[in-house]
Amino acid sequence: MPALFRPAPRLVRHLLLIVAGLFMLYPLLWMVSSSLKPEELIFREPGLVPTAVTAENYTQGWDALKHSFGYYLWNSAVITSLAVIGNLVACSLAAYAFARLEFPLKKMWFAIMLGSIMLPHHVTVVPQYIVFAKIDWINTIWPIVVPKFLATDAFFIFLMVQFIRTLPRELDEAAAIDGAGYWRTFVQVILPLCVPALATTAIFTFIWTWNDFFTQNLYLTNSDNLTVPVALRQFMDTGGDSSWGPLFAMSIISLGPIFGFFLAGQKYLVQGVATTGLK
Amino acid sequence: MTLSPAPAGTTEVPVTPPEKAGASHLGRLKGSRSRSQAWAAYLFLAPWFIGLFAITIGPMIASLYLSFTDYSLLSEAHWVGLDNYEKMFVQDDRFMTSLKVTTTYVVVSVPLQLAFALGLALVLDRGLRGLSFYRSIFYLPSLLGGSVAISILWRKIFGVDGIVNSFLGLFGYEGHGWVTSPDTALWTLIILHVWTFGAPMVIFLAGLRQIPQSLYEAASVDGAGRWRNFRSITLPLLTPIIFFNLVLEVIKSFQSFTQSFIVSGGNGGPVDSTLFYTLYLYIKGFKNYEMGYAAGMAWVLLLIIAALTGVNFLMSRFWVFYGDEK
Amino acid sequence: MKRILAATAVTLVAISATACGSDDDSDSGGKTKVVFSYWGSDARQKLTESAIATFEGKNPTIDVEGDFSDWDSYYEKLATKTAAGDAPDVMSIEIRGLAEYAGRATLADLTGKVNTADLDQDVLKAGQVDGKQYAIPTGVNAFPMIVNRATVEKAGQKVPDDTAWTWDEYISIAQKVTEKNDGKVWGTEYNENPAFLQLFAAQRGEQFYKDDKIGMSEQTVKDWWILLQKIISTKAGPSAAQMLETGTNVDQALLATNASAFGSWWSNQLTTLSKGSGQELDLLRMPKAEGATTAGMFLQPAMYYTISSKTEKADAAQKFVDFLVNDPEAGAILLSDRGLPTNPKVVAAIKDKLTPADQKVLTFIDSIRSELSPIAIPPKGSMEMEDILKRATDSVLFDKATADDAAKAFLTEANAALTK
């Protein structure tokens, strides 16, 4: 390629990415713009640029429910943080065993692990609810948090197994020669090389737990326990009068923490082997 | 027990005392080593085992039992043998519709979404300023995917007065209600699925970083071009991750529920054109009070997905390359 | 290793210990806790919480816990809780769920338990299944034709006398409104609500449900579709695809955005429609079929209060329901949120507080009271009816099936759902 044209492709790539980005973000932009419109204009006025701008939806939405919206954000933050820790610890432990250790019936357990991802949760929810109701966990955060510490999100086990399997075995063997046991190999050799997978797990757990309407709606019914996704639904009324303005405004606010977490986490996503300098 | 490897006693302590860890590898007698390895494995798996038996297996078996009953959620279950399964395959047209709808959805949207995600992951991996910004932007739609606001947003895009129609109007094409017409409704959901490609993209990005930079350096010494690098380094080393995404996306798409639930208003309409399998299962179980039937559907789905995953695993021998294989 | 094993054992024991433990969290602090489940919007939640606070002020020994859910997940949650033996003490239910829940022995008979003496006795009957008062209606709605007179008149048309107008007249006025506005404003919107078909059938002397089966003839269902098709083909109303986009979202209704002159919605939705439109909207009787003697108007309970048959706090639960339906203070808070109250004394007490739109509804309902058809409780299995009808209707409107085939399929499927 002639040197003359070198800068052009870079610029073109930027342009393409920006155009594609705008296209992808149109729905979000529409939501942002609608959240800034007076409520009666949202559906009467289809365009992206609001003719009248107001913060009313934000101030109103923030205080529309029993508690201020910050209260629900806090509830969600607590549950989500615990879920992230739980998944990181429990799933990486299990993944290491599946990826690196030999034990009887390994294939069977692995198949069961995969199988547990495959059953749609709508049918297990009733038996599960019965279990949690029996031990009096309804209206506590335990039905949502404890399963994470018990690695029931098999998705992440599988994810980490796949990552660990891309790591050369020589690493483990080198560690073993240095006298490291399984635990030390796991903590000092495997985990540091799995940072991208761990970051992925943390990010997804955070986002999915933050957005998980179904479980939280079922188990946290007391109006003091509600979390963000459940609180958001209160702006919706299928039979009647939905508060679209506040819904959009609060939806955008609730995107804040997950987007922030993603921004913070994504640098670890891309800081894998490349920076640790694997030979 | 004293001979067992270190991990056990030291879970709370991050670093194993060297003497103890070393001890486990001193006696490299084959039998004791594999036994100690098994012990270690079970300990690593302990939380998962507890979860599996306490939270996962019990409800799964319960649902298997319920699939042979007429359980309605509101009253006692009675044994009906294979009635539910027979009804599913012999009488229930909507069951077949839901299978067809879901299969179309999976077959079209999974490859599309993965291709999209991989393509963008490659573009967003290295070599351009502001990549972290772009990555975040492209991830944003996935944050929104299951939001209630989607029902409205999708109508704003694909509705009669939506932006797609305004755009087509420039070319003199008359408006069409894409979301609410039976012929096009499913396609808007497929687009919705492809649009939320953030999760596989992130996994691809993480996977790309697992590929040692040194390999590329070595290749460039050999004078390899970009395409050859991609073909002979990136792609093969990424196969476990591609495989992972493929398996998981197939499983997840077969279980797709939220999109149709939100966009169709919970009934899979118009005229069952977006009747996803799990949506139908949900309708049967919770709206029609046929939980026994729904449980049966869940097990049929599990078998379908398991069979597909099995095929995926078998096929993977031919194209997936693991770093731990020699 | 030993420590891990010990920790595991402790956890397991702890779990099983709590599992065996008693689960009555109810009488904390000497108060009786009553759980009250309902669905709705943020506005309803605020009203309900405030009514609960008033009730607790009057009954300091009772602690009412509102269990709120959005509509889409309400029944799923309720069913799951019922299945787990964890049903709320007081449950809101709407008419389609009544037979289902009452028929499966999940509801308590409230005859003589809640004071119903002052309630509208005709409406009260709508809470009875097999002669037992399983449910207390919260309030009533009618399904009228709503009109924006200004839009009609601007198109040079007159709103006819609603005691005598016919479907043909309605369509021809609507068609002219569309024409005058170059299609920017439609003459009418329409919907697939079973209430619409119920009215249509009643005009022919047929009932939607009769003896736990569909009471309508194939011809009636077909003619209803022909009516809808005529609205579309004459451009009196928009295409089916556009109509479906509104769905049940009343705030996006064409009437609410001043994009149509006519439309049918539940009467308690008039407030929302008027708010959205900003113009004067009025209620009319439905148009009649040629030669019909009745417009088929009926009242339907907006929802019901019911009490779980498994509750251990029946007294407190009954007190709470009694408060909600009979106490003017509750009425003054809830107003028409759950339909216009069933208790005329409450209505009289709160009349001045109602919105202008609600007062219109009140006047309208009073004016049609003498011509109402009796309320029929849909039989068990009717939860599915709305979806079954919608599917059949859509298949006709989108040319996926002929009206003949769709009508046959609808009747078969609907009757099968009812006999399950």
Tab-separated table of C-alpha atoms in Angstrom, chain C residues 62-382:
chain	number	residue	atom	x	y	z
C	62	ILE	CA	-52.790	-4.932	62.200
C	63	ASP	CA	-49.817	-4.495	59.919
C	64	VAL	CA	-50.728	-4.615	56.223
C	65	GLU	CA	-47.922	-5.362	53.826
C	66	GLY	CA	-48.566	-4.373	50.225
C	67	ASP	CA	-47.238	-6.950	47.758
C	68	PHE	CA	-47.067	-5.033	44.532
C	69	SER	CA	-46.428	-6.394	41.072
C	70	ASP	CA	-46.780	-5.199	37.533
C	71	TRP	CA	-49.644	-6.741	35.619
C	72	ASP	CA	-47.561	-8.879	33.264
C	73	SER	CA	-46.090	-10.947	36.051
C	74	TYR	CA	-48.939	-10.716	38.529
C	75	TYR	CA	-50.663	-14.047	37.966
C	76	GLU	CA	-47.410	-15.896	37.598
C	77	LYS	CA	-46.276	-14.630	40.956
C	78	LEU	CA	-49.633	-15.286	42.558
C	79	ALA	CA	-49.766	-18.833	41.194
C	80	THR	CA	-46.228	-19.587	42.350
C	81	LYS	CA	-46.983	-18.332	45.828
C	82	THR	CA	-50.250	-20.218	45.961
C	83	ALA	CA	-48.505	-23.388	44.837
C	84	ALA	CA	-45.931	-22.962	47.582
C	85	GLY	CA	-48.640	-22.503	50.198
C	86	ASP	CA	-47.487	-18.939	50.594
C	87	ALA	CA	-50.517	-17.167	49.118
C	88	PRO	CA	-51.082	-13.541	50.168
C	89	ASP	CA	-53.871	-13.164	52.729
C	90	VAL	CA	-55.777	-10.640	50.644
C	91	MET	CA	-55.464	-11.001	46.887
C	92	SER	CA	-56.623	-8.793	44.068
C	93	ILE	CA	-58.013	-10.788	41.181
C	94	GLU	CA	-59.837	-9.806	38.046
C	95	ILE	CA	-62.875	-11.381	36.496
C	96	ARG	CA	-61.128	-13.904	34.275
C	97	GLY	CA	-59.179	-15.349	37.167
C	98	LEU	CA	-62.138	-15.612	39.506
C	99	ALA	CA	-63.564	-18.938	38.382
C	100	GLU	CA	-60.070	-20.384	38.157
C	101	TYR	CA	-59.101	-19.481	41.702
C	102	ALA	CA	-62.528	-20.041	43.248
C	103	GLY	CA	-62.934	-23.365	41.469
C	104	ARG	CA	-59.659	-24.649	42.862
C	105	ALA	CA	-60.527	-23.945	46.470
C	106	THR	CA	-57.912	-21.268	46.922
C	107	LEU	CA	-60.396	-18.577	47.960
C	108	ALA	CA	-62.365	-18.248	51.176
C	109	ASP	CA	-66.140	-17.845	51.126
C	110	LEU	CA	-66.801	-14.324	52.356
C	111	THR	CA	-70.560	-14.663	52.811
C	112	GLY	CA	-71.352	-13.031	56.139
C	113	LYS	CA	-67.655	-12.352	56.730
C	114	VAL	CA	-67.436	-8.983	55.045
C	115	ASN	CA	-70.275	-6.504	55.316
C	116	THR	CA	-71.821	-6.298	51.868
C	117	ALA	CA	-75.192	-4.879	52.836
C	118	ASP	CA	-74.532	-1.471	51.317
C	119	LEU	CA	-73.024	-2.680	48.075
C	120	ASP	CA	-74.780	-2.648	44.737
C	121	GLN	CA	-76.374	-6.079	44.898
C	122	ASP	CA	-76.348	-6.652	41.140
C	123	VAL	CA	-72.652	-6.009	40.997
C	124	LEU	CA	-72.070	-8.069	44.119
C	125	LYS	CA	-73.462	-11.090	42.285
C	126	ALA	CA	-70.485	-10.837	39.991
C	127	GLY	CA	-68.370	-12.046	42.897
C	128	GLN	CA	-70.336	-15.230	43.432
C	129	VAL	CA	-69.389	-18.637	42.131
C	130	ASP	CA	-71.689	-21.579	42.852
C	131	GLY	CA	-73.682	-19.407	45.219
C	132	LYS	CA	-70.703	-18.495	47.371
C	133	GLN	CA	-69.347	-14.982	47.737
C	134	TYR	CA	-65.718	-15.655	46.945
C	135	ALA	CA	-64.930	-12.141	45.859
C	136	ILE	CA	-65.945	-8.550	46.532
C	137	PRO	CA	-65.981	-6.336	43.431
C	138	THR	CA	-63.855	-3.225	43.918
C	139	GLY	CA	-65.776	-1.149	41.454
C	140	VAL	CA	-67.320	-1.250	38.014
C	141	ASN	CA	-66.582	-0.309	34.455
C	142	ALA	CA	-68.620	-0.102	31.308
C	143	PHE	CA	-67.325	-0.595	27.773
C	144	PRO	CA	-68.721	2.400	25.888
C	145	MET	CA	-67.953	4.158	22.626
C	146	ILE	CA	-65.883	7.214	23.370
C	147	VAL	CA	-66.121	10.203	21.060
C	148	ASN	CA	-64.188	13.378	20.460
C	149	ARG	CA	-67.100	15.593	19.398
C	150	ALA	CA	-64.883	18.403	18.179
C	151	THR	CA	-63.119	16.130	15.699
C	152	VAL	CA	-66.417	14.783	14.398
C	153	GLU	CA	-67.884	18.229	14.016
C	154	LYS	CA	-64.781	19.650	12.398
C	155	ALA	CA	-65.268	17.085	9.671
C	156	GLY	CA	-68.756	18.451	9.087
C	157	GLN	CA	-70.475	15.487	10.742
C	158	LYS	CA	-72.860	15.256	13.634
C	159	VAL	CA	-72.687	12.899	16.567
C	160	PRO	CA	-75.938	10.963	16.257
C	161	ASP	CA	-78.352	9.990	18.991
C	162	ASP	CA	-76.578	7.117	20.709
C	163	THR	CA	-79.787	5.332	21.659
C	164	ALA	CA	-80.526	4.664	18.027
C	165	TRP	CA	-77.349	4.703	15.977
C	166	THR	CA	-76.243	1.688	13.982
C	167	TRP	CA	-72.906	0.191	13.041
C	168	ASP	CA	-73.361	1.413	9.483
C	169	GLU	CA	-73.917	4.985	10.624
C	170	TYR	CA	-70.870	4.749	12.846
C	171	ILE	CA	-68.683	3.506	10.044
C	172	SER	CA	-69.910	6.075	7.557
C	173	ILE	CA	-69.272	8.990	9.967
C	174	ALA	CA	-65.852	7.604	10.785
C	175	GLN	CA	-65.059	7.159	7.119
C	176	LYS	CA	-65.904	10.799	6.448
C	177	VAL	CA	-63.711	11.969	9.302
C	178	THR	CA	-60.787	10.074	7.795
C	179	GLU	CA	-61.468	11.522	4.347
C	180	LYS	CA	-61.778	15.110	5.579
C	181	ASN	CA	-58.443	14.802	7.354
C	182	ASP	CA	-56.596	13.123	4.487
C	183	GLY	CA	-55.931	10.144	6.721
C	184	LYS	CA	-53.984	12.225	9.234
C	185	VAL	CA	-56.795	11.720	11.690
C	186	TRP	CA	-58.699	8.460	11.619
C	187	GLY	CA	-62.439	8.179	12.039
C	188	THR	CA	-62.155	5.479	14.641
C	189	GLU	CA	-59.851	3.118	16.392
C	190	TYR	CA	-61.031	-0.365	17.260
C	191	ASN	CA	-59.736	-3.233	19.314
C	192	GLU	CA	-59.907	-6.956	19.835
C	193	ASN	CA	-61.187	-6.781	23.365
C	194	PRO	CA	-63.563	-9.667	24.120
C	195	ALA	CA	-65.825	-7.081	25.756
C	196	PHE	CA	-66.449	-5.651	22.290
C	197	LEU	CA	-67.506	-9.049	20.964
C	198	GLN	CA	-69.587	-9.632	24.084
C	199	LEU	CA	-71.563	-6.454	23.366
C	200	PHE	CA	-71.882	-7.312	19.736
C	201	ALA	CA	-73.260	-10.745	20.568
C	202	ALA	CA	-75.597	-9.380	23.233
C	203	GLN	CA	-77.219	-7.185	20.588
C	204	ARG	CA	-78.245	-10.428	18.901
C	205	GLY	CA	-79.447	-11.967	22.108
C	206	GLU	CA	-76.427	-14.207	22.462
C	207	GLN	CA	-74.179	-14.559	25.468
C	208	PHE	CA	-70.426	-14.868	25.264
C	209	TYR	CA	-70.505	-17.746	27.758
C	210	LYS	CA	-73.459	-19.982	28.340
C	211	ASP	CA	-73.429	-23.082	30.534
C	212	ASP	CA	-69.639	-23.037	30.743
C	213	LYS	CA	-69.324	-23.051	26.987
C	214	ILE	CA	-69.141	-20.401	24.314
C	215	GLY	CA	-72.680	-19.143	23.835
C	216	MET	CA	-72.140	-17.345	20.554
C	217	SER	CA	-72.866	-18.752	17.146
C	218	GLU	CA	-70.239	-19.081	14.480
C	219	GLN	CA	-72.111	-16.493	12.433
C	220	THR	CA	-71.905	-13.879	15.173
C	221	VAL	CA	-68.157	-14.233	15.518
C	222	LYS	CA	-67.795	-14.037	11.749
C	223	ASP	CA	-70.019	-10.969	11.508
C	224	TRP	CA	-67.944	-9.249	14.155
C	225	TRP	CA	-64.851	-9.825	12.081
C	226	ILE	CA	-66.675	-8.587	8.994
C	227	LEU	CA	-67.429	-5.417	10.928
C	228	LEU	CA	-63.755	-4.970	11.777
C	229	GLN	CA	-62.754	-5.712	8.200
C	230	LYS	CA	-65.218	-3.120	6.992
C	231	ILE	CA	-63.701	-0.493	9.279
C	232	ILE	CA	-60.322	-1.269	7.749
C	233	SER	CA	-61.389	-1.525	4.126
C	234	THR	CA	-63.416	1.697	4.185
C	235	LYS	CA	-60.501	3.438	5.905
C	236	ALA	CA	-62.808	4.397	8.724
C	237	GLY	CA	-59.973	3.123	10.892
C	238	PRO	CA	-56.299	2.259	10.459
C	239	SER	CA	-54.781	-1.031	9.361
C	240	ALA	CA	-54.661	-3.970	11.719
C	241	ALA	CA	-50.896	-3.656	12.090
C	242	GLN	CA	-51.178	-0.072	13.201
C	243	MET	CA	-54.024	-0.875	15.557
C	244	LEU	CA	-51.999	-3.634	17.186
C	245	GLU	CA	-49.221	-1.186	17.909
C	246	THR	CA	-51.458	0.613	20.342
C	247	GLY	CA	-52.587	-2.657	21.848
C	248	THR	CA	-53.884	-2.071	25.333
C	249	ASN	CA	-51.704	0.964	25.970
C	250	VAL	CA	-54.383	3.488	26.568
C	251	ASP	CA	-51.930	6.371	26.785
C	252	GLN	CA	-50.926	5.750	23.185
C	253	ALA	CA	-54.500	5.347	22.002
C	254	LEU	CA	-55.431	7.290	18.899
C	255	LEU	CA	-58.061	9.056	20.997
C	256	ALA	CA	-55.425	10.049	23.526
C	257	THR	CA	-53.214	11.516	20.811
C	258	ASN	CA	-56.109	13.210	18.986
C	259	ALA	CA	-55.605	10.940	16.011
C	260	SER	CA	-59.132	9.541	15.910
C	261	ALA	CA	-62.707	10.631	16.557
C	262	PHE	CA	-64.101	7.394	17.997
C	263	GLY	CA	-62.765	4.494	20.024
C	264	SER	CA	-63.855	1.980	22.655
C	265	TRP	CA	-62.094	1.659	25.978
C	266	TRP	CA	-63.092	0.736	29.500
C	267	SER	CA	-64.863	3.636	31.158
C	268	ASN	CA	-62.225	4.067	33.880
C	269	GLN	CA	-59.724	4.814	31.120
C	270	LEU	CA	-61.540	8.004	30.164
C	271	THR	CA	-59.431	10.006	32.597
C	272	THR	CA	-56.215	8.907	30.937
C	273	LEU	CA	-57.625	9.409	27.453
C	274	SER	CA	-58.813	12.908	28.336
C	275	LYS	CA	-55.492	13.783	29.911
C	276	GLY	CA	-53.604	12.694	26.834
C	277	SER	CA	-55.932	14.366	24.374
C	278	GLY	CA	-56.445	17.600	26.261
C	279	GLN	CA	-59.827	17.823	24.540
C	280	GLU	CA	-63.339	17.056	25.645
C	281	LEU	CA	-64.197	13.331	25.291
C	282	ASP	CA	-67.680	11.913	25.817
C	283	LEU	CA	-69.194	8.494	26.393
C	284	LEU	CA	-71.815	6.979	24.116
C	285	ARG	CA	-73.726	3.747	23.994
C	286	MET	CA	-72.327	1.344	21.467
C	287	PRO	CA	-73.901	1.438	17.990
C	288	LYS	CA	-76.495	-1.271	17.440
C	289	ALA	CA	-76.981	-3.905	14.837
C	290	GLU	CA	-79.853	-3.140	12.456
C	291	GLY	CA	-83.077	-3.981	14.287
C	292	ALA	CA	-81.477	-4.845	17.603
C	293	THR	CA	-83.408	-3.891	20.715
C	294	THR	CA	-80.441	-3.435	22.996
C	295	ALA	CA	-76.972	-1.972	22.737
C	296	GLY	CA	-75.773	-4.833	24.888
C	297	MET	CA	-74.113	-2.563	27.430
C	298	PHE	CA	-73.007	-4.257	30.630
C	299	LEU	CA	-71.059	-3.457	33.764
C	300	GLN	CA	-68.020	-5.426	34.698
C	301	PRO	CA	-66.159	-5.415	38.008
C	302	ALA	CA	-62.805	-3.720	37.493
C	303	MET	CA	-61.284	-6.208	39.904
C	304	TYR	CA	-62.051	-8.073	43.112
C	305	TYR	CA	-60.726	-8.332	46.614
C	306	THR	CA	-60.494	-11.945	47.711
C	307	ILE	CA	-59.135	-13.700	50.784
C	308	SER	CA	-57.019	-16.826	50.672
C	309	SER	CA	-58.700	-19.957	51.963
C	310	LYS	CA	-55.441	-20.849	53.686
C	311	THR	CA	-54.992	-17.627	55.610
C	312	GLU	CA	-54.519	-17.819	59.356
C	313	LYS	CA	-55.405	-14.194	59.774
C	314	ALA	CA	-58.919	-14.237	58.408
C	315	ASP	CA	-60.241	-11.682	60.894
C	316	ALA	CA	-57.676	-9.058	60.092
C	317	ALA	CA	-57.955	-9.763	56.365
C	318	GLN	CA	-61.748	-9.374	56.484
C	319	LYS	CA	-61.420	-6.146	58.397
C	320	PHE	CA	-59.079	-4.809	55.751
C	321	VAL	CA	-61.371	-5.747	52.847
C	322	ASP	CA	-64.309	-4.278	54.720
C	323	PHE	CA	-62.363	-1.056	55.106
C	324	LEU	CA	-61.481	-0.928	51.417
C	325	VAL	CA	-65.036	-1.364	50.158
C	326	ASN	CA	-67.148	0.309	52.842
C	327	ASP	CA	-65.123	3.045	54.472
C	328	PRO	CA	-65.603	6.453	52.850
C	329	GLU	CA	-62.092	7.338	53.993
C	330	ALA	CA	-60.687	4.541	51.865
C	331	GLY	CA	-62.953	5.643	49.046
C	332	ALA	CA	-61.691	9.198	49.345
C	333	ILE	CA	-58.145	7.972	48.836
C	334	LEU	CA	-58.685	5.340	46.163
C	335	LEU	CA	-61.380	7.262	44.263
C	336	SER	CA	-61.989	5.550	40.915
C	337	ASP	CA	-58.614	3.847	40.724
C	338	ARG	CA	-60.187	0.394	40.973
C	339	GLY	CA	-63.353	1.352	39.076
C	340	LEU	CA	-66.198	3.432	40.429
C	341	PRO	CA	-66.848	2.096	43.942
C	342	THR	CA	-69.477	-0.604	44.371
C	343	ASN	CA	-70.829	1.026	47.484
C	344	PRO	CA	-73.271	3.839	46.607
C	345	LYS	CA	-72.692	5.462	49.995
C	346	VAL	CA	-69.000	5.702	49.259
C	347	VAL	CA	-69.747	7.078	45.803
C	348	ALA	CA	-71.996	9.755	47.285
C	349	ALA	CA	-69.308	10.729	49.776
C	350	ILE	CA	-66.532	11.100	47.240
C	351	LYS	CA	-68.467	12.404	44.266
C	352	ASP	CA	-67.043	15.908	44.445
C	353	LYS	CA	-63.508	14.642	44.571
C	354	LEU	CA	-63.730	12.699	41.322
C	355	THR	CA	-62.129	14.064	38.179
C	356	PRO	CA	-64.472	15.635	35.609
C	357	ALA	CA	-63.928	12.559	33.425
C	358	ASP	CA	-64.929	10.217	36.266
C	359	GLN	CA	-68.022	12.292	36.925
C	360	LYS	CA	-68.964	11.868	33.284
C	361	VAL	CA	-68.562	8.129	33.665
C	362	LEU	CA	-70.726	8.179	36.765
C	363	THR	CA	-73.493	10.057	34.960
C	364	PHE	CA	-73.182	7.770	31.967
C	365	ILE	CA	-73.398	4.585	34.004
C	366	ASP	CA	-76.427	5.928	35.852
C	367	SER	CA	-78.113	6.772	32.569
C	368	ILE	CA	-77.704	3.268	31.146
C	369	ARG	CA	-78.432	1.416	34.370
C	370	SER	CA	-81.906	0.375	33.256
C	371	GLU	CA	-80.721	-1.244	30.031
C	372	LEU	CA	-77.778	-3.233	31.331
C	373	SER	CA	-77.321	-6.896	30.607
C	374	PRO	CA	-76.585	-8.975	33.689
C	375	ILE	CA	-72.933	-9.643	34.485
C	376	ALA	CA	-71.756	-13.091	33.580
C	377	ILE	CA	-68.746	-14.582	35.283
C	378	PRO	CA	-66.551	-16.235	32.700
C	379	PRO	CA	-66.124	-19.937	33.486
C	380	LYS	CA	-62.899	-21.701	34.375
C	381	GLY	CA	-60.460	-21.629	31.496
C	382	SER	CA	-61.488	-18.161	30.380
